[in-house]
Coordinates of C-alpha atoms and ligand atoms in Angstrom, one line a residue:
X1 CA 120.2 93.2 103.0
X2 CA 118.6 96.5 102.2
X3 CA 117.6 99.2 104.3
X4 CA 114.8 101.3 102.3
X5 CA 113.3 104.5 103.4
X6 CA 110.4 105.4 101.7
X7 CA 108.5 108.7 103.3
X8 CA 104.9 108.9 102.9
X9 CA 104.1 104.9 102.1
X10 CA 100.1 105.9 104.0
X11 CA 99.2 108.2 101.2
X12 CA 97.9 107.5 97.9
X13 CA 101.0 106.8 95.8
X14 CA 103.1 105.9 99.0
X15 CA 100.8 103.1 99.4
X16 CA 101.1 101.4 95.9
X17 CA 105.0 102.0 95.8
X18 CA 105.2 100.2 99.6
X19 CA 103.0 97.4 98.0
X20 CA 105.5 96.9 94.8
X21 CA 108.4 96.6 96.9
X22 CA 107.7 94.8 100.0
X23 CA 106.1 92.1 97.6
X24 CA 108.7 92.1 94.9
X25 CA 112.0 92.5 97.2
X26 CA 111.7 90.0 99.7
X27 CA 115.0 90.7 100.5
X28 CA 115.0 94.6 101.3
X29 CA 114.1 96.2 104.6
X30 CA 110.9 98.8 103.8
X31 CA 110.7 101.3 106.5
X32 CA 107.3 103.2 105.6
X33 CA 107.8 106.8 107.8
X34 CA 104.4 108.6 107.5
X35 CA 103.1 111.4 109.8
X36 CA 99.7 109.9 109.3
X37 CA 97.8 113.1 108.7
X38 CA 94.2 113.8 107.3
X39 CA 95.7 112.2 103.7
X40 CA 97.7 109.0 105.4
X41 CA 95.5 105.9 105.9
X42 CA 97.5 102.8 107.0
X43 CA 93.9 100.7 105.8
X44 CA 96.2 101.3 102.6
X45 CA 98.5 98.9 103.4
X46 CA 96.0 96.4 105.3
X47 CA 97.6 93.5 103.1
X48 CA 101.1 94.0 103.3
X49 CA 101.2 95.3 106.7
X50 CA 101.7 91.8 108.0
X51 CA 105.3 90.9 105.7
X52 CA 108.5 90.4 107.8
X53 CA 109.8 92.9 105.5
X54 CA 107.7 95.9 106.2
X55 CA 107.5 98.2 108.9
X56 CA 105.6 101.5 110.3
X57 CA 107.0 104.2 111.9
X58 CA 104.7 107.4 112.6
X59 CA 106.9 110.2 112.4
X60 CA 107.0 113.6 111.0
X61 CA 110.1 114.6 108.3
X62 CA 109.7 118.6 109.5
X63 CA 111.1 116.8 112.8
X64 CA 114.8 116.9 111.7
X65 CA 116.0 115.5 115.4
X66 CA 113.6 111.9 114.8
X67 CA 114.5 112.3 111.2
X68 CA 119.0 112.0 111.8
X69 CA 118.0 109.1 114.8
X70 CA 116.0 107.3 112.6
X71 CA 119.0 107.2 110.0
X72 CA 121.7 106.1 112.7
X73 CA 119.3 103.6 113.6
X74 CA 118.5 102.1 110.5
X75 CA 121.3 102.6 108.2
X76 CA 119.3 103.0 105.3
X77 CA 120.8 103.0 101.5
X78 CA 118.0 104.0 99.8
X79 CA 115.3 106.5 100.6
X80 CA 112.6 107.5 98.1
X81 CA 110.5 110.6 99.2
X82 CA 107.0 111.0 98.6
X83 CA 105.4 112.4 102.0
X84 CA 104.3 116.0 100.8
X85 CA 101.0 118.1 101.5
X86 CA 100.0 117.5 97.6
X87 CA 96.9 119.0 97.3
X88 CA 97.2 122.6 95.1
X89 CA 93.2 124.1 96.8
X90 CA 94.7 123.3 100.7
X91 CA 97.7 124.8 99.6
X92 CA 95.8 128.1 98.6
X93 CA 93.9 128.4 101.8
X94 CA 96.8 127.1 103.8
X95 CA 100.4 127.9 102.3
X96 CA 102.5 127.6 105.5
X97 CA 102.4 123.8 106.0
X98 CA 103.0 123.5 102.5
X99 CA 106.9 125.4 103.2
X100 CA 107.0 122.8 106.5
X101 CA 106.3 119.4 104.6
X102 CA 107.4 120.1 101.1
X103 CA 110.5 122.2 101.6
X104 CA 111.9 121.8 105.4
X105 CA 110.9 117.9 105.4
X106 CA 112.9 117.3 102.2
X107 CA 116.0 119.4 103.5
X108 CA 115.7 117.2 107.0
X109 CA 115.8 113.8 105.0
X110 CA 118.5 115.6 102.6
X111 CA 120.8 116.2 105.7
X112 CA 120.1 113.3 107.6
X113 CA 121.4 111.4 104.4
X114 CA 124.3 113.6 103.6
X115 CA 125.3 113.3 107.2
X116 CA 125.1 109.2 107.2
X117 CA 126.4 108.3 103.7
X118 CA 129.9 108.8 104.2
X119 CA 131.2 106.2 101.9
X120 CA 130.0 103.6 99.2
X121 CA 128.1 106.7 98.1
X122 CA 127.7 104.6 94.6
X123 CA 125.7 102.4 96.7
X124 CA 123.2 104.5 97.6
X125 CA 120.1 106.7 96.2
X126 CA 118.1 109.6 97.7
X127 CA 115.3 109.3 95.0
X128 CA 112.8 112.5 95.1
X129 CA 109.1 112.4 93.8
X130 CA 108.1 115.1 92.4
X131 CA 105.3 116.8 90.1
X132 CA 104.9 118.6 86.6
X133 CA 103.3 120.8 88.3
X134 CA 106.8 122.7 88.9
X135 CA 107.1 123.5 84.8
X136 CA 103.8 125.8 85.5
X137 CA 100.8 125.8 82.4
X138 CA 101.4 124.8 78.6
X139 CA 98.9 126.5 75.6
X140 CA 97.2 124.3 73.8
X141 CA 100.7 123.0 72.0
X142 CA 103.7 121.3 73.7
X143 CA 105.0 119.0 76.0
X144 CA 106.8 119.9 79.4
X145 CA 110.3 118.1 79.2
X146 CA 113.1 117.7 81.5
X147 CA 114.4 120.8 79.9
X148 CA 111.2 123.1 80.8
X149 CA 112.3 126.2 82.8
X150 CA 110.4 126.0 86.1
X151 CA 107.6 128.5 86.6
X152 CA 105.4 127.2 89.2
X153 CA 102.0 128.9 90.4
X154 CA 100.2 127.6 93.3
X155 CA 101.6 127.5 96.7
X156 CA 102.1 123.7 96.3
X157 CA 104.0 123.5 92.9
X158 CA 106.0 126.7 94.7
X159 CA 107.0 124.4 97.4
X160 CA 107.3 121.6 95.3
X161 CA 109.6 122.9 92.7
X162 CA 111.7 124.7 96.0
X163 CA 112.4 121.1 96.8
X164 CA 113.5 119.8 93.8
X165 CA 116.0 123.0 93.8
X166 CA 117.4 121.5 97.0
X167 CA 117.7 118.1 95.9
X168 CA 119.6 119.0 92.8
X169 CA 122.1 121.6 95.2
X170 CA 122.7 118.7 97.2
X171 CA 124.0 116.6 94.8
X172 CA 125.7 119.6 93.1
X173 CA 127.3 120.9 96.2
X174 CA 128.0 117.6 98.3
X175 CA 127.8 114.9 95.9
X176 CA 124.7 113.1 97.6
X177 CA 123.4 110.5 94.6
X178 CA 120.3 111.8 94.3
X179 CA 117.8 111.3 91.3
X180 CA 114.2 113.2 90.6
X181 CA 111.3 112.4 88.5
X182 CA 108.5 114.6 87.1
X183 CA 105.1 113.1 86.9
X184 CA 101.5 113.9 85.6
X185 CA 98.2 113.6 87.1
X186 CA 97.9 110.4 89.0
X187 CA 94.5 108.2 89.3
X188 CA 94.0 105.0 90.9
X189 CA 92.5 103.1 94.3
X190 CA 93.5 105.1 97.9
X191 CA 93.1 107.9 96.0
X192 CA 91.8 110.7 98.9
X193 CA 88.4 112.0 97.8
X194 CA 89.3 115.6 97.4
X195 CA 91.1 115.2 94.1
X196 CA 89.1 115.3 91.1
X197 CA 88.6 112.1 89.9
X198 CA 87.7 109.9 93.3
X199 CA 86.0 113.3 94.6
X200 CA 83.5 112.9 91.6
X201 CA 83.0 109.4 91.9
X202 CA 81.4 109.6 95.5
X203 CA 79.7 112.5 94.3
X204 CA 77.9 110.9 91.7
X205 CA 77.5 107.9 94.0
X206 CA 75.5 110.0 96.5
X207 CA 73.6 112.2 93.9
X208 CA 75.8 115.4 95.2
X209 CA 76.8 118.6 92.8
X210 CA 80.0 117.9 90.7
X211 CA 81.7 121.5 91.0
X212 CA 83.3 121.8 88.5
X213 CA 86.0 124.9 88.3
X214 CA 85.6 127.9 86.2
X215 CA 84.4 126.4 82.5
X216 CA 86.1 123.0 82.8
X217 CA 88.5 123.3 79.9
X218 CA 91.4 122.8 81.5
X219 CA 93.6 120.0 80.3
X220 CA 95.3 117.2 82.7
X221 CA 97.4 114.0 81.7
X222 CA 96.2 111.2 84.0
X223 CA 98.0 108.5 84.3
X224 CA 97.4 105.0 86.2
X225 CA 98.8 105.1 89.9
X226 CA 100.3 101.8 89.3
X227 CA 102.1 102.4 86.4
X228 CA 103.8 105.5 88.4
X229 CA 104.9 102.9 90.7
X230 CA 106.4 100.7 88.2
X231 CA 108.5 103.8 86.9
X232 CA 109.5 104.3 90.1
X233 CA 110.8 101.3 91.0
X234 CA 113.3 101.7 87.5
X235 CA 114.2 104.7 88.2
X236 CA 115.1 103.8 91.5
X237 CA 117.1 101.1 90.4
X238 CA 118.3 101.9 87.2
X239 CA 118.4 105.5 86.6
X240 CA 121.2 107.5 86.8
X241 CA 122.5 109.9 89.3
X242 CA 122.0 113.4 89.2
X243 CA 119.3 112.9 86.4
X244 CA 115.4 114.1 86.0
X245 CA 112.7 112.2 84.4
X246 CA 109.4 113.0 83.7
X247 CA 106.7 110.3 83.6
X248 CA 103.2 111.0 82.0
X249 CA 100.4 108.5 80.2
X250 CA 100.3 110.6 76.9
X251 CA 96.8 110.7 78.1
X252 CA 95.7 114.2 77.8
X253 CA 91.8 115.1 79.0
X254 CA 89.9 118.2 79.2
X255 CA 88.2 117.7 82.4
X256 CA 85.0 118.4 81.4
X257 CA 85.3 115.6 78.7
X258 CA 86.4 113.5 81.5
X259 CA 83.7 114.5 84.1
X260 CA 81.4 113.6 81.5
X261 CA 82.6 110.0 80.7
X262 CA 83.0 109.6 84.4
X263 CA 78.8 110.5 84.2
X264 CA 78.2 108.1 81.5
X265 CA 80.3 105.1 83.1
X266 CA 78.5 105.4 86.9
X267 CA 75.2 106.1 84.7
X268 CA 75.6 102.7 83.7
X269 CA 77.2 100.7 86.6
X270 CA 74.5 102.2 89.2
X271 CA 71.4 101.7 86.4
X272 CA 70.6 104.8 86.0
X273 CA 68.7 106.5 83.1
X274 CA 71.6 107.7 80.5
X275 CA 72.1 111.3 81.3
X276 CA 71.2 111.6 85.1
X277 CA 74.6 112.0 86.3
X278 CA 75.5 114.7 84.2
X279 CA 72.7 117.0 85.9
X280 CA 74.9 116.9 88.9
X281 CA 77.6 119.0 86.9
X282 CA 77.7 122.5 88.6
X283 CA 80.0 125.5 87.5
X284 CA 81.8 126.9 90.3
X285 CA 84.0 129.8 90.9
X286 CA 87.6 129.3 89.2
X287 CA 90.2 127.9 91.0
X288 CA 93.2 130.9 91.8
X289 CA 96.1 130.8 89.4
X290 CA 94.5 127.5 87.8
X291 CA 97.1 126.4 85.2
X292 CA 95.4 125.5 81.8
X293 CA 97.3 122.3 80.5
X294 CA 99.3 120.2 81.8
X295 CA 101.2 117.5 79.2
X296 CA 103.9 115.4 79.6
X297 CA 106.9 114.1 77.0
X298 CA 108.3 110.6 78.8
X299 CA 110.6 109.8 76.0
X300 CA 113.8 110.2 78.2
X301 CA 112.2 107.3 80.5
X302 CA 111.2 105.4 77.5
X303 CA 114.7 105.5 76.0
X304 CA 116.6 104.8 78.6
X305 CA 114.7 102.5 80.9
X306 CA 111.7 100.7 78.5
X307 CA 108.7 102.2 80.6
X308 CA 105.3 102.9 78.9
X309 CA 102.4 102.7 80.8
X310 CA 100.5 99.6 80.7
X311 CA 96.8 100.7 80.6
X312 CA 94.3 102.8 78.0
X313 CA 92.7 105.3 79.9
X314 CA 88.8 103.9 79.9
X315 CA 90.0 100.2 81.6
X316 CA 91.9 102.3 84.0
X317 CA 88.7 104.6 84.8
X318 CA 86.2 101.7 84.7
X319 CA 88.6 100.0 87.0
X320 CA 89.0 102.8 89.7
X321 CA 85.3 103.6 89.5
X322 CA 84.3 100.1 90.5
X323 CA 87.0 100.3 93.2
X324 CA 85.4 103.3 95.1
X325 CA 82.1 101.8 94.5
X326 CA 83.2 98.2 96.1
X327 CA 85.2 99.8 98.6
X328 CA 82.8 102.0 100.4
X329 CA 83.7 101.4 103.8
X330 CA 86.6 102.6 103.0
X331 CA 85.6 106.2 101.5
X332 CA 83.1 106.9 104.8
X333 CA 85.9 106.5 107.0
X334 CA 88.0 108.8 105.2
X335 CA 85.7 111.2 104.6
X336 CA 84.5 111.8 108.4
X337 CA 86.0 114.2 110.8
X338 CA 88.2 116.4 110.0
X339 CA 88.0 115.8 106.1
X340 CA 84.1 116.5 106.3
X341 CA 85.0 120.3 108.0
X342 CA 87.4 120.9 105.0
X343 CA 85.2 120.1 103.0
X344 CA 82.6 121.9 103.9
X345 CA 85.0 125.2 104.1
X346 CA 86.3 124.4 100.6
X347 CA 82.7 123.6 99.0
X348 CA 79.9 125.0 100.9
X349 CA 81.3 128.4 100.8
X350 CA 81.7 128.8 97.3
Ligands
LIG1 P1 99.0 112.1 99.5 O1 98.5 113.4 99.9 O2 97.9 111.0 99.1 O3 99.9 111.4 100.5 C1 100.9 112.1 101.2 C2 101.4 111.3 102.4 O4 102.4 112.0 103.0 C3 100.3 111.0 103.4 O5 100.4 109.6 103.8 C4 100.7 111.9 104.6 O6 100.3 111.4 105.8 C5 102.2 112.0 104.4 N1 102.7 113.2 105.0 C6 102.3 114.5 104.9 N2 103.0 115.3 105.6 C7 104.0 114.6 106.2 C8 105.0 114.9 107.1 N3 105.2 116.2 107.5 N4 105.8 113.9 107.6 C9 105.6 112.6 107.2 N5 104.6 112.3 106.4 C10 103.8 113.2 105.9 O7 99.9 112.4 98.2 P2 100.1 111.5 96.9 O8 99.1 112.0 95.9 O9 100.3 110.1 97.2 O10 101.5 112.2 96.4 C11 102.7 111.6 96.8 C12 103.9 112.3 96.2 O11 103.8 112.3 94.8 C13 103.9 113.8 96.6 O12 105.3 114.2 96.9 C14 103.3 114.5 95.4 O13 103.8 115.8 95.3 C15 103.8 113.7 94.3 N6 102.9 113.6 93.1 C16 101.6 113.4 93.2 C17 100.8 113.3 92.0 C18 99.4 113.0 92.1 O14 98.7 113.0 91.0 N7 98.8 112.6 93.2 C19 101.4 113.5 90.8 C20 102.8 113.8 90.7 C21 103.6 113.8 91.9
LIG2 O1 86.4 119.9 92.7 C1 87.2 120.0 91.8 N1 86.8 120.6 90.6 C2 87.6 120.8 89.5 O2 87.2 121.3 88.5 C3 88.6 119.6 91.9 C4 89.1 119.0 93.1 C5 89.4 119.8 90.8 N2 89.0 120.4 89.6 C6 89.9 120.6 88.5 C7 91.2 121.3 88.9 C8 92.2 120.7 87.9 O3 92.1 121.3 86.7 O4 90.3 119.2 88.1 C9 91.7 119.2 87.7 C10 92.4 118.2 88.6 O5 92.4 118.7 89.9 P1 93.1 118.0 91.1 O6 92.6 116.6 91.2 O7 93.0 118.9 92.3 O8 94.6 117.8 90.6 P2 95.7 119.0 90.1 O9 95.4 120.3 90.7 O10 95.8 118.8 88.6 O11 97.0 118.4 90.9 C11 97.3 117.0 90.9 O12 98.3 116.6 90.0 C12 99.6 116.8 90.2 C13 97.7 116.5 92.3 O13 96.8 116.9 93.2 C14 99.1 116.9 92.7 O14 99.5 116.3 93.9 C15 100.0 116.4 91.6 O15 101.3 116.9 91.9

């Protein structure tokens, strides 16, 4: 039987990847390590929580002594790393924890495995989830590939893109198997409320301003949460060691394009008059450093291990919108306490 680590299972994409596996591996072990802070919400595994083959343990990866125990004490084969601070406007006002989560976290884990795989090193996989982020802003032509220099910009992708330098040292310098992937712009249920699209959504829903930032032309690829989790769980399995791959929808959107279709959908699923949710759209100060497009080309992870994404973009939204609107409960509790003072720092200010 399988011992899996995966870091960061209470967060948004954490959550759907602890979901595929427990349910699909009955017989692997999946140890979910999250810290639990402002961003980890174990209501996101509510129906899993329960399997004999899931368990919890709250625990932060900047603490490297918890971090080597836990390994002795669960011999795991397999970790796949996702606990990060992964939002680019905290990272601007606060880059510090940013160098704690994203860069020192990942070197803990990276020791603590180096240090307990000692042999059968084919039979293990330190699998790192990273962003596109780290290839920095495309013109209006291109695609980022596995090839694309790094040039990151905000304090996140910085810290981001640091860790994907020490994964790759680590397998070059002590042979850990190790294996990275790239991806675009996720969307999808658990999403926190102070990324675009869910942040919109309970905007709209309470007839508050959409700020949008600058003049709304910059360019994302979204792709469906879901989807993400599927590639992971290939790559995981399948793809091969000391390789990158990027994963994207080929779903490029200007935002304000998307903003507006995000009007016109909640226009029509809360009956109101075509057009009212679009007055909510307010221009706010630019973002710092805000890169203008991102884009991603997946054909590596198309070649070599069949993945496409499974949805077109408008099911997806119409999906996730009715999510947030049936799930209510769920946004008010994340978006008391402590979120509600960020936001108000990050919002009300500007
Ligand atoms: P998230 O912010 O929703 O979740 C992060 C999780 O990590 C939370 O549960 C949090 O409690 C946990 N965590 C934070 N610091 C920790 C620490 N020190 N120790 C232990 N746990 C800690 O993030 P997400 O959007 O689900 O992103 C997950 C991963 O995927 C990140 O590594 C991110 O960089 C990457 N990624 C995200 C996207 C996206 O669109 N959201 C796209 C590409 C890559
Ligand atoms: O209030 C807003 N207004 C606005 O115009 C917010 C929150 C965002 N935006 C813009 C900024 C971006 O151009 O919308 C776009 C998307 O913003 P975010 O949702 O903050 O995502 P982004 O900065 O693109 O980064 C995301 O994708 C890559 C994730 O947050 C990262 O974790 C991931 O690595």
């Amino acid at each position: 039987m399988k011992t899996i680590l995966i870091t960061g299972g209470a967060g948004f994409i954490g959550s759907h990847v602890v979901r595929l596996f427990v349910k699909k591996y009955p017989d692997y072990r999946i140890v979910n390590l999250d810290k639990l802070t402002y961003a980890g919400n174990l209501a996101n595994l509510k129906d899993v929580e329960k399997y004999p083959n899931y368990s919890f343990v709250k625990g932060d990866i900047v603490d490297g002594d918890l971090i080597r125990k836990l390994f002795e004490e669960k011999q795991f084969s397999g970790v796949i790393h996702l606990a990060a601070e992964s939002h680019v406007d905290r990272s601007i006002s606060n880059p510090t924890e940013f160098v704690f989560t994203n860069v020192i976290g990942t070197v803990n884990l990276l020791n603590a495995a180096r240090h307990s795989w000692k042999e059968q090193l084919e039979e293990k996989r330190f699998y790192h989830i990273s962003t596109d982020e780290v290839y920095g802003s495309l013109g209006e032509a291109g695609l980022f590939t596995e090839e694309t220099r790094y040039d990151p910009h905000s304090p996140y992708s910085a810290s981001k893109a640091s860790s994907d330098h020490f994964v790759r040292a680590y397998h070059d310098t002590f042979g850990l198997p190790v294996v990275i992937s790239n991806c675009s712009n996720n969307y999808g249920s658990f999403q926190f409320p102070e990324k675009l699209i869910p942040l919109f959504i309970h905007n709209i829903r309470n007839n508050k301003p959409l700020p949008v930032y600058g003049k709304g032309e910059n360019v994302r690829d979204w792709l469906w949460v879901e989807d993400h989790a599927r590639a992971i769980d290939e790559i995981f399995h399948r793809g091969r060691v000391g390789q990158t791959y990027n994963i994207g929808g080929h779903n490029e959107w200007k935002n304000i394009d998307l903003i507006r279709l995000m009007c016109r959908i909640m226009d029509r699923k809360l009956n109101r008059v075509g057009g009212t949710s679009e007055k909510l759209i307010t221009y706010v100060k630019d973002r710092a450093g805000h890169d203008l497009r991102y884009a991603i080309d997946s054909s590596k992870l198309q070649r070599e291990l069949n993945w496409t994404p499974s949805l077109q973009f408008e099911e997806g939204l119409e999906k996730t919108i009715d999510w947030y609107l049936e799930n209510e409960a769920w946004l008010q509790e994340v978006t008391s306490g402590d979120y509600q003072k960020y936001y108000e720092e990050q919002y009300l200010k500007r």
